[in-house]
Coordinates of C-alpha atoms in Angstrom, one line a residue:
Chain A
M1 CA -40.1 -25.8 13.7
A2 CA -39.0 -23.0 11.7
L3 CA -41.4 -20.1 11.7
I4 CA -41.6 -18.7 8.0
L5 CA -42.3 -15.1 8.2
A6 CA -43.5 -13.1 5.5
R7 CA -41.6 -10.2 4.6
P8 CA -43.6 -6.8 4.9
E9 CA -44.1 -5.3 1.6
L10 CA -42.4 -1.5 1.7
N11 CA -44.5 1.0 0.2
L12 CA -42.9 3.8 -2.3
W13 CA -42.2 5.6 0.7
E14 CA -40.4 3.1 2.6
R15 CA -38.4 2.3 0.1
L16 CA -37.1 5.5 -0.8
Y17 CA -34.9 5.1 2.3
L18 CA -34.2 8.6 2.8
P19 CA -37.1 9.1 5.1
S20 CA -36.2 6.3 7.6
I21 CA -32.7 8.2 7.8
L22 CA -34.4 10.7 8.7
G23 CA -36.5 8.8 11.1
G24 CA -33.3 7.8 12.8
L25 CA -31.9 10.8 12.6
F26 CA -34.7 12.3 15.0
I27 CA -34.1 9.7 17.3
T28 CA -30.5 10.4 17.9
L29 CA -31.0 14.0 17.8
R30 CA -33.6 13.6 20.5
H31 CA -31.5 11.9 22.8
M32 CA -29.1 14.2 22.2
V33 CA -30.9 17.2 23.2
E34 CA -32.7 15.5 26.2
T35 CA -28.8 14.7 27.4
I36 CA -27.4 18.1 27.1
L37 CA -31.0 19.6 28.9
L38 CA -30.4 17.0 31.9
R39 CA -27.0 18.5 32.2
V40 CA -28.3 21.9 32.3
F41 CA -31.4 21.0 34.7
P42 CA -30.3 17.6 36.1
R43 CA -33.0 16.0 37.5
K44 CA -33.4 11.9 38.1
R45 CA -35.5 10.2 35.8
T46 CA -38.6 8.4 36.5
G47 CA -39.1 5.0 35.3
P48 CA -38.1 1.3 36.4
R49 CA -35.0 1.1 38.7
S50 CA -32.1 1.4 36.5
L51 CA -28.3 2.6 36.6
M52 CA -29.9 6.1 35.6
E53 CA -31.6 6.3 38.9
M54 CA -28.2 5.6 40.8
S55 CA -26.3 8.9 39.2
S56 CA -27.4 12.1 40.7
T57 CA -28.0 13.4 37.2
G58 CA -29.9 10.7 35.7
L59 CA -27.3 10.1 33.0
M60 CA -26.3 6.9 32.0
S61 CA -22.4 7.5 33.3
M62 CA -21.3 8.5 36.7
Q63 CA -18.6 11.3 37.4
Y64 CA -16.4 8.2 39.0
P65 CA -14.5 9.3 41.8
E66 CA -16.6 11.9 42.8
E67 CA -20.1 9.8 42.7
K68 CA -20.2 5.9 43.2
W69 CA -22.4 3.5 43.0
P70 CA -24.3 2.1 46.1
M71 CA -22.8 -1.2 46.8
P72 CA -25.2 -4.1 47.5
E73 CA -25.4 -5.8 50.9
G74 CA -23.1 -8.1 51.3
Y75 CA -20.6 -7.2 49.1
R76 CA -16.9 -8.2 49.9
G77 CA -14.4 -5.3 50.1
A78 CA -11.2 -5.1 51.3
P79 CA -10.9 -6.3 55.3
V80 CA -10.5 -4.1 57.5
L81 CA -10.0 -4.5 61.5
V82 CA -13.0 -2.6 63.8
M83 CA -13.2 -1.8 67.6
D84 CA -16.1 -2.1 69.8
E85 CA -17.9 0.9 71.2
G86 CA -15.5 1.2 73.7
G87 CA -12.4 1.4 71.5
R88 CA -11.1 -1.7 72.4
E89 CA -9.5 -3.9 70.0
K90 CA -11.8 -6.8 69.1
C91 CA -9.1 -8.9 67.7
V92 CA -7.0 -11.5 70.1
S93 CA -4.9 -12.5 67.9
C94 CA -6.0 -16.0 67.9
Q95 CA -4.6 -15.9 64.0
L96 CA -7.1 -18.1 62.9
C97 CA -7.4 -15.7 59.7
E98 CA -4.0 -16.0 59.3
F99 CA -4.1 -19.8 58.7
I100 CA -7.0 -19.9 57.0
C101 CA -6.4 -16.9 54.4
P102 CA -5.9 -18.9 50.9
P103 CA -3.6 -16.2 49.3
R104 CA -1.5 -16.0 52.8
A105 CA -2.3 -12.5 52.7
I106 CA -2.7 -11.9 56.4
R107 CA 0.6 -11.9 58.9
I108 CA -0.4 -11.5 62.5
T109 CA 2.3 -11.0 65.2
P110 CA 0.7 -11.6 68.6
G111 CA 1.2 -9.5 71.7
F112 CA 0.1 -9.3 75.2
L113 CA -2.4 -6.9 77.0
P114 CA -0.5 -5.5 79.8
G115 CA -2.0 -6.4 83.3
E116 CA -3.2 -2.7 84.2
D117 CA -4.8 -2.6 81.0
V118 CA -9.2 -2.6 81.9
H119 CA -9.3 -5.6 79.4
A120 CA -6.4 -7.3 80.9
N121 CA -8.5 -10.9 81.2
V122 CA -8.9 -10.8 77.6
E123 CA -4.9 -11.3 77.5
K124 CA -4.0 -10.8 74.0
K125 CA -4.1 -8.5 71.2
P126 CA -2.1 -8.1 67.9
R127 CA 1.2 -6.3 68.2
A128 CA 1.2 -6.3 64.2
F129 CA -1.5 -7.1 61.6
D130 CA -0.7 -6.8 58.2
I131 CA -3.0 -7.5 55.4
D132 CA -0.8 -7.5 51.5
M133 CA -3.4 -6.1 49.5
L134 CA -1.6 -7.5 46.3
R135 CA -2.1 -11.1 47.6
C136 CA -5.5 -10.7 49.1
I137 CA -8.6 -12.0 46.8
Y138 CA -11.3 -10.6 48.8
C139 CA -12.9 -14.3 49.5
G140 CA -14.1 -13.6 53.0
M141 CA -12.8 -16.6 55.0
C142 CA -11.2 -14.3 57.6
E143 CA -14.8 -12.5 58.4
E144 CA -16.4 -16.1 58.4
V145 CA -13.6 -17.9 60.3
C146 CA -13.0 -15.0 62.9
P147 CA -14.9 -15.8 66.5
E148 CA -14.3 -12.3 67.6
E149 CA -16.1 -10.5 64.8
A150 CA -12.7 -8.4 64.7
I151 CA -12.6 -8.4 60.8
F152 CA -14.7 -7.6 58.3
L153 CA -14.9 -6.9 54.5
K154 CA -15.9 -3.3 54.1
K155 CA -18.8 -2.4 51.4
E156 CA -16.9 0.2 49.7
E157 CA -15.3 -1.0 46.9
P158 CA -11.5 -1.3 47.1
I159 CA -9.3 1.4 45.7
F160 CA -5.5 1.0 46.1
V161 CA -2.6 3.4 44.9
G162 CA 1.0 2.4 45.5
T163 CA 4.2 2.7 43.8
S164 CA 6.0 0.0 45.6
R165 CA 5.3 -3.7 47.5
Q166 CA 5.8 -2.2 50.4
A167 CA 3.1 0.4 50.1
M168 CA 0.8 -1.8 49.4
V169 CA 0.6 -3.6 52.7
R170 CA -1.9 -2.1 55.2
D171 CA -0.8 -2.2 58.8
K172 CA -2.6 -2.2 62.1
Q173 CA -3.3 1.4 62.2
E174 CA -4.4 1.9 58.5
L175 CA -6.8 -1.4 59.0
Y176 CA -8.3 0.3 62.4
R177 CA -8.7 3.5 61.0
L178 CA -10.4 2.3 57.8
G179 CA -13.0 -0.5 59.8
G180 CA -13.5 2.4 62.6
V181 CA -16.0 1.0 65.2
M182 CA -18.7 -1.5 64.7
V183 CA -21.7 -2.2 67.4
R184 CA -22.6 -6.0 67.6
P185 CA -25.2 -7.2 69.9
I186 CA -22.7 -9.8 71.5
K187 CA -21.0 -8.4 74.3
K188 CA -18.7 -11.5 74.9
W189 CA -15.8 -9.2 77.4
D190 CA -18.6 -7.1 79.2
G191 CA -18.1 -8.1 82.8
K192 CA -15.3 -10.5 82.5
Chain B
M1 CA 11.3 50.5 4.9
V2 CA 10.9 49.9 0.9
I3 CA 10.8 46.1 1.4
F4 CA 6.9 45.8 1.1
N5 CA 7.1 47.4 -2.0
G6 CA 5.8 46.1 -5.3
P7 CA 2.7 44.4 -6.2
D8 CA 4.1 41.0 -6.4
V9 CA 5.6 41.1 -2.9
V10 CA 2.6 42.1 -1.3
F11 CA 0.7 39.2 -3.3
V12 CA 3.5 36.7 -2.2
L13 CA 3.3 37.8 1.5
A14 CA -0.5 37.5 1.5
S15 CA -0.7 34.1 -0.4
L16 CA 1.8 32.8 2.6
L17 CA -0.2 34.4 5.1
K18 CA -3.8 33.1 4.1
A19 CA -1.7 29.4 3.3
M20 CA -0.7 29.4 7.0
A21 CA -4.0 30.6 8.3
V22 CA -6.2 28.3 6.4
A23 CA -4.1 25.2 7.3
G24 CA -3.7 26.4 10.8
V25 CA -7.5 26.5 10.7
V26 CA -7.9 23.3 9.4
L27 CA -5.4 21.5 11.9
V28 CA -6.9 22.9 14.9
M29 CA -10.5 21.7 13.3
V30 CA -9.3 18.5 13.0
P31 CA -8.6 17.5 16.9
G32 CA -11.7 19.8 17.4
S33 CA -14.1 17.5 15.3
V34 CA -12.5 14.3 17.1
T35 CA -13.1 16.0 20.5
A36 CA -17.0 17.0 19.2
E37 CA -17.3 13.5 17.4
R38 CA -16.7 12.1 20.9
R39 CA -18.8 14.2 22.8
L40 CA -21.7 14.0 20.4
S41 CA -21.7 10.5 20.2
A42 CA -21.7 10.4 24.1
W43 CA -24.7 12.6 24.2
M44 CA -26.6 10.6 21.7
Q45 CA -25.9 7.4 23.8
D46 CA -27.1 9.2 27.0
R47 CA -23.4 9.4 28.3
R48 CA -21.6 12.5 29.3
G49 CA -18.2 11.5 27.0
P50 CA -14.9 13.1 27.8
N51 CA -15.1 16.3 30.1
R52 CA -12.4 15.8 32.4
V53 CA -9.3 17.0 30.3
G54 CA -9.0 21.1 30.4
I55 CA -5.8 23.4 30.2
P56 CA -2.6 21.0 31.2
F57 CA -0.9 21.6 34.5
T58 CA -4.1 23.2 36.0
N59 CA -7.5 22.0 37.2
I60 CA -9.8 24.1 34.9
R61 CA -12.0 22.1 32.8
I62 CA -13.3 23.8 29.6
F63 CA -15.8 21.2 28.8
G64 CA -13.2 18.8 27.8
L65 CA -12.0 20.8 24.9
G66 CA -8.4 19.8 26.1
Q67 CA -9.1 16.4 25.2
G68 CA -7.9 16.8 21.4
L69 CA -4.7 18.0 22.6
A70 CA -4.2 14.9 25.2
D71 CA -4.7 12.8 22.2
A72 CA -2.4 14.2 20.2
M73 CA 0.4 13.9 22.8
K74 CA -0.3 10.5 23.4
F75 CA -0.1 9.4 20.0
L76 CA 3.2 11.5 19.4
L77 CA 4.6 9.8 22.8
K78 CA 3.8 6.2 21.4
E79 CA 5.7 3.9 20.0
Q80 CA 5.8 3.8 16.2
F81 CA 6.0 0.0 15.8
V82 CA 6.8 -1.3 12.0
P83 CA 6.4 -4.8 11.3
A84 CA 9.2 -6.6 9.9
S85 CA 7.4 -8.0 6.9
V86 CA 6.3 -4.8 5.7
N87 CA 7.7 -2.9 2.5
K88 CA 9.2 0.1 4.3
L89 CA 9.0 2.6 1.9
Y90 CA 5.4 2.5 1.0
F91 CA 4.6 1.8 4.7
N92 CA 6.0 5.1 5.3
L93 CA 4.4 6.9 2.5
A94 CA 0.9 6.0 2.8
P95 CA 0.0 7.7 6.0
I96 CA 1.5 11.3 4.4
L97 CA -0.6 10.4 1.0
A98 CA -3.5 10.1 3.5
M99 CA -3.1 13.2 5.1
V100 CA -1.8 15.4 2.1
P101 CA -5.0 15.5 -0.2
A102 CA -7.2 16.5 2.3
L103 CA -5.1 19.5 3.1
V104 CA -4.3 20.6 -0.6
T105 CA -7.8 20.5 -1.4
V106 CA -8.8 23.6 1.2
S107 CA -6.3 25.9 -1.0
V108 CA -8.8 26.6 -3.5
I109 CA -12.0 26.9 -1.5
P110 CA -12.9 30.6 -1.0
F111 CA -13.5 31.6 2.4
A112 CA -14.6 35.2 1.9
P113 CA -15.5 37.5 -0.6
G114 CA -12.0 39.3 -0.4
F115 CA -10.5 41.6 2.0
D116 CA -10.2 45.3 0.4
L117 CA -7.3 46.3 2.7
R118 CA -6.3 49.6 0.3
P119 CA -7.5 52.1 2.6
I120 CA -5.1 50.7 5.2
A121 CA -2.6 50.6 2.8
T122 CA -3.3 54.0 1.8
W123 CA -2.9 54.8 5.6
L124 CA 0.4 53.1 5.9
A125 CA 1.6 54.5 2.4
T126 CA 3.5 57.4 4.2
P127 CA 5.7 55.6 6.4
L128 CA 6.5 52.5 4.4
H129 CA 7.0 54.3 1.3
L130 CA 4.5 52.6 -0.9
D131 CA 3.5 53.5 -4.4
G132 CA 0.2 53.7 -6.2
A133 CA 0.4 50.0 -7.8
T134 CA 1.7 48.2 -4.6
I135 CA -1.5 50.2 -3.1
Q136 CA -3.8 48.6 -5.3
A137 CA -2.3 45.0 -4.7
F138 CA -3.8 45.6 -1.4
R139 CA -7.1 44.1 -2.9
I140 CA -6.7 40.8 -1.3
S141 CA -8.7 37.4 -2.7
G142 CA -10.3 35.5 -0.3
V143 CA -8.5 32.3 -1.4
V144 CA -5.4 30.6 -1.2
A145 CA -4.9 29.9 -4.9
D146 CA -7.7 31.4 -7.1
L147 CA -7.7 28.7 -9.9
D148 CA -10.1 28.8 -12.7
I149 CA -9.9 25.1 -12.9
G150 CA -10.9 24.9 -9.4
L151 CA -13.3 22.6 -8.8
L152 CA -11.7 20.1 -11.6
F153 CA -8.4 20.5 -9.3
V154 CA -10.5 19.5 -6.2
F155 CA -11.3 16.2 -7.9
A156 CA -7.8 15.8 -9.1
I157 CA -6.7 15.8 -5.6
I158 CA -9.5 13.7 -3.8
S159 CA -9.1 11.3 -6.2
L160 CA -5.3 11.2 -5.0
S161 CA -6.4 9.9 -1.3
V162 CA -7.4 6.6 -2.7
Y163 CA -3.5 6.0 -2.7
G164 CA -2.6 6.5 1.1
I165 CA -5.3 3.6 1.7
V166 CA -4.5 1.4 -1.1
L167 CA -0.7 1.7 -0.3
A168 CA -1.2 1.2 3.5
G169 CA -3.1 -2.0 2.3
W170 CA -0.6 -3.2 0.2
S171 CA 2.3 -2.3 1.7
S172 CA 1.8 -3.7 5.5
N173 CA 1.6 -7.4 4.0
S174 CA -1.1 -8.7 6.2
K175 CA -4.5 -10.1 5.0
Y176 CA -6.6 -7.4 6.9
P177 CA -5.1 -4.4 5.6
F178 CA -5.4 -6.1 2.1
L179 CA -9.0 -6.4 2.4
G180 CA -9.5 -2.9 3.5
G181 CA -7.3 -1.6 0.6
I182 CA -9.3 -3.4 -1.9
R183 CA -12.6 -2.3 -0.8
S184 CA -11.4 1.2 -0.5
S185 CA -10.2 1.4 -3.9
A186 CA -13.6 -0.4 -5.4
Q187 CA -15.7 2.0 -3.2
I188 CA -14.2 5.3 -3.6
I189 CA -13.5 4.8 -7.8
S190 CA -17.3 4.2 -7.7
Y191 CA -18.6 7.0 -6.3
E192 CA -16.1 9.3 -7.6
I193 CA -18.2 8.4 -10.8
A194 CA -21.4 9.6 -8.9
M195 CA -19.9 12.5 -7.3
G196 CA -18.4 13.9 -10.3
A197 CA -21.6 13.7 -12.4
S198 CA -23.5 15.0 -9.6
V199 CA -21.8 18.5 -10.1
V200 CA -22.0 18.7 -13.7
P201 CA -25.5 20.5 -13.3
I202 CA -23.6 23.3 -11.4
F203 CA -21.2 24.0 -14.2
L204 CA -24.1 23.9 -16.7
V205 CA -26.1 26.3 -14.8
T206 CA -23.4 28.6 -13.5
Q207 CA -21.2 28.2 -16.6
Q208 CA -18.1 28.5 -13.9
L209 CA -15.5 26.1 -12.9
N210 CA -13.8 28.9 -10.6
L211 CA -15.3 28.1 -7.1
G212 CA -15.3 31.8 -6.4
K213 CA -17.2 32.6 -9.3
I214 CA -19.5 29.8 -8.8
V215 CA -20.1 31.5 -5.2
E216 CA -20.8 34.8 -6.8
Y217 CA -23.0 32.8 -8.7
Q218 CA -25.1 31.9 -5.5
V219 CA -24.9 35.5 -3.8
A220 CA -26.6 36.5 -7.3
H221 CA -29.2 34.0 -7.7
G222 CA -29.5 32.1 -4.4
W223 CA -27.9 28.8 -2.9
L224 CA -28.0 26.0 -5.2
A225 CA -29.2 23.3 -2.9
L226 CA -32.3 25.2 -1.8
P227 CA -35.4 24.8 -4.1
H228 CA -35.9 28.0 -6.1
L229 CA -39.3 29.8 -6.0
A230 CA -38.3 32.0 -8.9
G231 CA -37.8 31.8 -12.7
G232 CA -40.9 30.1 -13.3
W233 CA -41.5 26.4 -14.0
I234 CA -38.2 26.0 -15.7
G235 CA -36.2 27.9 -12.6
I236 CA -38.1 25.5 -10.2
L237 CA -37.5 22.3 -11.9
T238 CA -33.9 23.4 -12.3
G239 CA -33.7 24.1 -8.4
L240 CA -35.2 20.9 -7.6
A241 CA -32.4 19.1 -10.1
L242 CA -30.3 20.8 -8.3
S243 CA -31.3 20.0 -4.9
F244 CA -31.2 16.2 -5.9
S245 CA -27.6 16.9 -7.0
F246 CA -26.6 18.0 -3.5
V247 CA -28.2 14.7 -2.0
V248 CA -26.0 12.6 -4.4
F249 CA -23.1 14.5 -3.4
L250 CA -23.6 14.6 0.2
V251 CA -24.0 10.8 -0.1
A252 CA -20.7 10.2 -2.5
S253 CA -18.9 12.7 -0.3
F254 CA -19.9 10.1 3.1
A255 CA -18.4 7.6 0.7
E256 CA -15.0 9.8 -0.2
T257 CA -14.2 10.4 3.2
N258 CA -14.9 6.5 4.5
R259 CA -17.0 7.6 7.1
L260 CA -20.0 5.4 8.4
P261 CA -22.5 4.2 6.8
F262 CA -19.8 3.8 4.4
D263 CA -16.8 2.9 6.2
M264 CA -16.1 -0.4 4.4
P265 CA -12.4 0.0 4.4
E266 CA -12.2 0.3 8.1
A267 CA -15.2 -1.8 9.5
E268 CA -13.5 -2.7 12.7
T269 CA -16.1 -5.5 13.2
E270 CA -14.9 -7.3 10.0
L271 CA -11.5 -6.3 9.3
V272 CA -10.2 -5.8 12.6
G273 CA -8.8 -2.1 11.5
G274 CA -8.9 -2.4 7.7
Y275 CA -6.0 -0.6 5.8
H276 CA -4.5 0.8 9.2
T277 CA -4.3 -2.5 11.1
E278 CA -0.3 -2.5 11.1
Y279 CA 0.0 0.7 11.8
S280 CA 0.9 2.6 15.7
G281 CA 1.5 5.8 16.9
M282 CA 2.0 8.9 14.8
R283 CA 1.5 7.0 11.7
F284 CA -1.7 5.8 12.7
A285 CA -2.9 9.3 14.1
L286 CA -1.9 10.5 10.5
F287 CA -4.8 8.2 9.3
F288 CA -7.3 8.7 11.8
L289 CA -6.7 12.8 11.4
G290 CA -6.8 12.1 7.5
E291 CA -10.1 10.8 7.8
Y292 CA -11.6 14.0 9.8
A293 CA -9.2 16.6 7.8
A294 CA -11.1 15.1 4.6
M295 CA -14.4 15.8 6.1
V296 CA -13.6 19.0 6.9
S297 CA -12.4 19.8 3.1
A298 CA -15.6 17.6 2.2
S299 CA -17.8 20.1 4.0
A300 CA -15.9 22.8 2.8
I301 CA -16.5 21.8 -0.7
M302 CA -20.1 20.9 -0.4
V303 CA -20.9 24.7 1.7
T304 CA -19.1 26.1 -1.5
L305 CA -21.1 24.2 -4.2
F306 CA -24.5 24.0 -3.0
L307 CA -24.7 26.2 0.0
G308 CA -23.4 29.3 -0.9
G309 CA -20.3 29.4 0.5
W310 CA -19.2 32.4 2.5
S311 CA -22.4 33.6 1.6
L312 CA -25.6 34.3 4.0
P313 CA -29.0 34.1 2.2
F314 CA -29.3 38.2 3.1
P315 CA -26.7 40.1 0.5
W316 CA -26.5 42.7 3.3
F317 CA -24.3 40.1 5.0
N318 CA -22.1 40.0 2.0
G319 CA -21.4 43.4 2.0
L320 CA -23.6 43.8 -1.0
P321 CA -26.7 46.4 -1.0
M322 CA -30.1 44.6 -0.3
P323 CA -31.8 43.7 -3.9
D324 CA -35.6 44.5 -3.9
S325 CA -36.7 41.1 -3.8
L326 CA -34.8 38.0 -2.8
Y327 CA -35.9 34.2 -4.3
G328 CA -38.7 35.9 -5.9
V329 CA -40.2 37.3 -2.5
A330 CA -40.3 41.1 -2.6
L331 CA -38.6 42.6 0.1
P332 CA -40.4 45.2 2.3
S333 CA -39.3 49.1 1.6
F334 CA -37.0 49.3 4.9
L335 CA -34.9 46.7 3.6
A336 CA -34.4 47.1 -0.1
G337 CA -31.5 48.6 -1.2
L338 CA -29.7 48.8 2.6
A339 CA -25.8 48.7 2.7
L340 CA -23.3 47.5 5.2
P341 CA -20.0 48.8 5.4
W342 CA -17.0 47.0 3.5
W343 CA -15.5 45.5 6.7
F344 CA -18.8 43.6 7.2
G345 CA -17.1 41.7 4.6
F346 CA -14.9 40.0 6.9
I347 CA -17.8 38.2 8.9
S348 CA -18.3 36.1 5.9
I349 CA -15.1 34.2 7.3
G350 CA -17.3 33.0 10.4
V351 CA -20.1 32.2 8.3
F352 CA -18.1 30.1 6.0
L353 CA -16.8 28.2 9.3
G354 CA -19.8 27.8 10.9
K355 CA -21.4 26.4 7.6
I356 CA -18.6 23.7 8.2
L357 CA -19.2 23.2 11.7
V358 CA -22.9 22.3 10.7
F359 CA -21.9 20.0 8.2
I360 CA -19.1 18.7 10.5
G361 CA -22.0 18.0 12.9
F362 CA -24.0 16.2 10.4
F363 CA -21.4 14.0 9.5
I364 CA -21.2 12.9 13.3
V365 CA -24.8 12.7 13.8
I366 CA -25.1 10.3 10.6
R367 CA -22.5 8.3 12.0
W368 CA -24.2 7.6 15.2
T369 CA -27.4 6.9 13.5
L370 CA -26.9 4.8 10.9
P371 CA -25.7 1.2 10.7
R372 CA -22.8 0.1 8.1
F373 CA -23.8 -1.2 4.6
K374 CA -22.9 -4.5 3.3
Y375 CA -20.4 -4.3 0.8
D376 CA -22.9 -5.6 -2.2
Q377 CA -25.3 -3.0 -0.8
L378 CA -23.1 -0.2 -1.1
M379 CA -22.1 -1.2 -4.7
N380 CA -25.7 -1.3 -5.6
L381 CA -26.4 1.8 -4.4
G382 CA -23.4 3.5 -5.7
W383 CA -23.6 1.4 -9.4
K384 CA -27.6 0.8 -10.0
V385 CA -29.2 4.2 -8.1
F386 CA -26.5 6.7 -7.8
I387 CA -24.5 6.8 -11.1
P388 CA -27.7 6.0 -13.5
L389 CA -29.7 8.8 -11.7
S390 CA -27.2 11.5 -11.7
F391 CA -26.4 11.0 -15.3
L392 CA -30.0 11.3 -16.2
N393 CA -29.8 14.3 -13.9
I394 CA -27.5 16.1 -16.2
F395 CA -29.6 15.3 -19.4
V396 CA -32.5 17.0 -17.3
V397 CA -30.7 19.8 -16.4
A398 CA -29.1 20.4 -20.1
A399 CA -32.8 20.4 -21.5
L400 CA -33.9 23.0 -18.7
V401 CA -31.0 25.2 -19.6
L402 CA -31.6 25.0 -23.4
L403 CA -35.3 25.6 -22.8
K404 CA -34.5 28.8 -20.6
R405 CA -32.7 30.3 -23.6

């Protein structure tokens, strides 16, 4: 059913057109003045939760590298390796992530833990752990498949700068530096 | 040193200096207004706009004022692609024709009441061996070319700007530029009639074509765009008619410079880029900058014709003694007859530039406020509203001028 709406009758003032232009100008100029005032006196805008609320000054645009959007829970950023609270590498180089990785971005070279190590009963740790960030598709399969909770997708958005293919490959040291320490309730290897 | 001797030499040197200064100011204002447009539009949309680029090779950001420089560098370094199917001669000629008229029109616009440098010349007369006639020549006018047909010259040059767009549209040998070129020629030609008709009342009232003389008339009698209180009901009615002329001229100049709400030739949502679709690199930049240069020169013309040019409403700021009454309002005794030194006239250059900047701001605010007209609405507005009304206005003003005699 088409709904036929009656066209509103315009009076002479409205048909003059110029007053309406002035009204429009007033709106844009008000926004301009508000924005300039917000730059001089930064404050959060009140009102419904919006993008403006997230930026520090209340302006629509964010000064990107200096301030960033808060990432939602479960955001899949770049995969990183984590250690437990004792500084032990949680990865036991089972290579499940390497096998499950759809674009084959992960390459693990397994290595043995020496006998005198405190965690010698874990037996293995990666000798090399490379993730090719040009191949990674941020699917999160590695995180799902890991039996040791050793690899996680970081919440921060991934930013990479590299001038060569080699520079875009993250090695073990870099991955641990980015991942840091993550404390989880299950202490699988404690007391063994 | 006798090189400076002779009034003609002084005239040539002063004209060269003025021409270079005027062209330089316009060419600086063009990227400046591009940057201003980006910042102002951002503020009107609750954004920040480009605020990063400052002085090159440093970390100093001067509110993003370096953005114009960065844009210019980008345009210079881009590839200038020429499609195989274009007509090479006209394709290369069109951007030049789009830029040049805007730069030429400012040459007849008076930007100052004139510089009386004779005191300085007298001071320099002994070391430079100047004779009396040369010293007299140091009274320099405040306009590059003091033409007695100034306003007609402006209209002649402005109508050339359509050729750049039409040639670009036609020589590109592509359908969207072609449509843009056709639209543009129709639009500019039809609004030029309204524009030309809207300035005839100025001729009738001031009885001048020389832009400098028109400004001097406004210094003496008040700005033409403002309603008047003096001169009885005839004066008030004439003032209202001239205000209406100003509105028509303002709208027509939006159409002439292809700015929104009349940017039919570009109309990027309908015609991709309009007449400059096939252009890239510096050739495109010339079109882009030509639009802004046209904006600057249109603002300068409007300021000169209707808003008193380099003058402020107070004769004081124009280097003249204050009169006893202003716009029919008597001045208090401590202001009447007060005079300022001659060098105060130099400030009028700043006044003129300030008025132009206000107009550029107005162009920008209008662009980001109003949506584009439909093509038939544009033509209706031009032919059925503005042209009849401005012709009617001519007759009204002519009758009022006759009555005043």
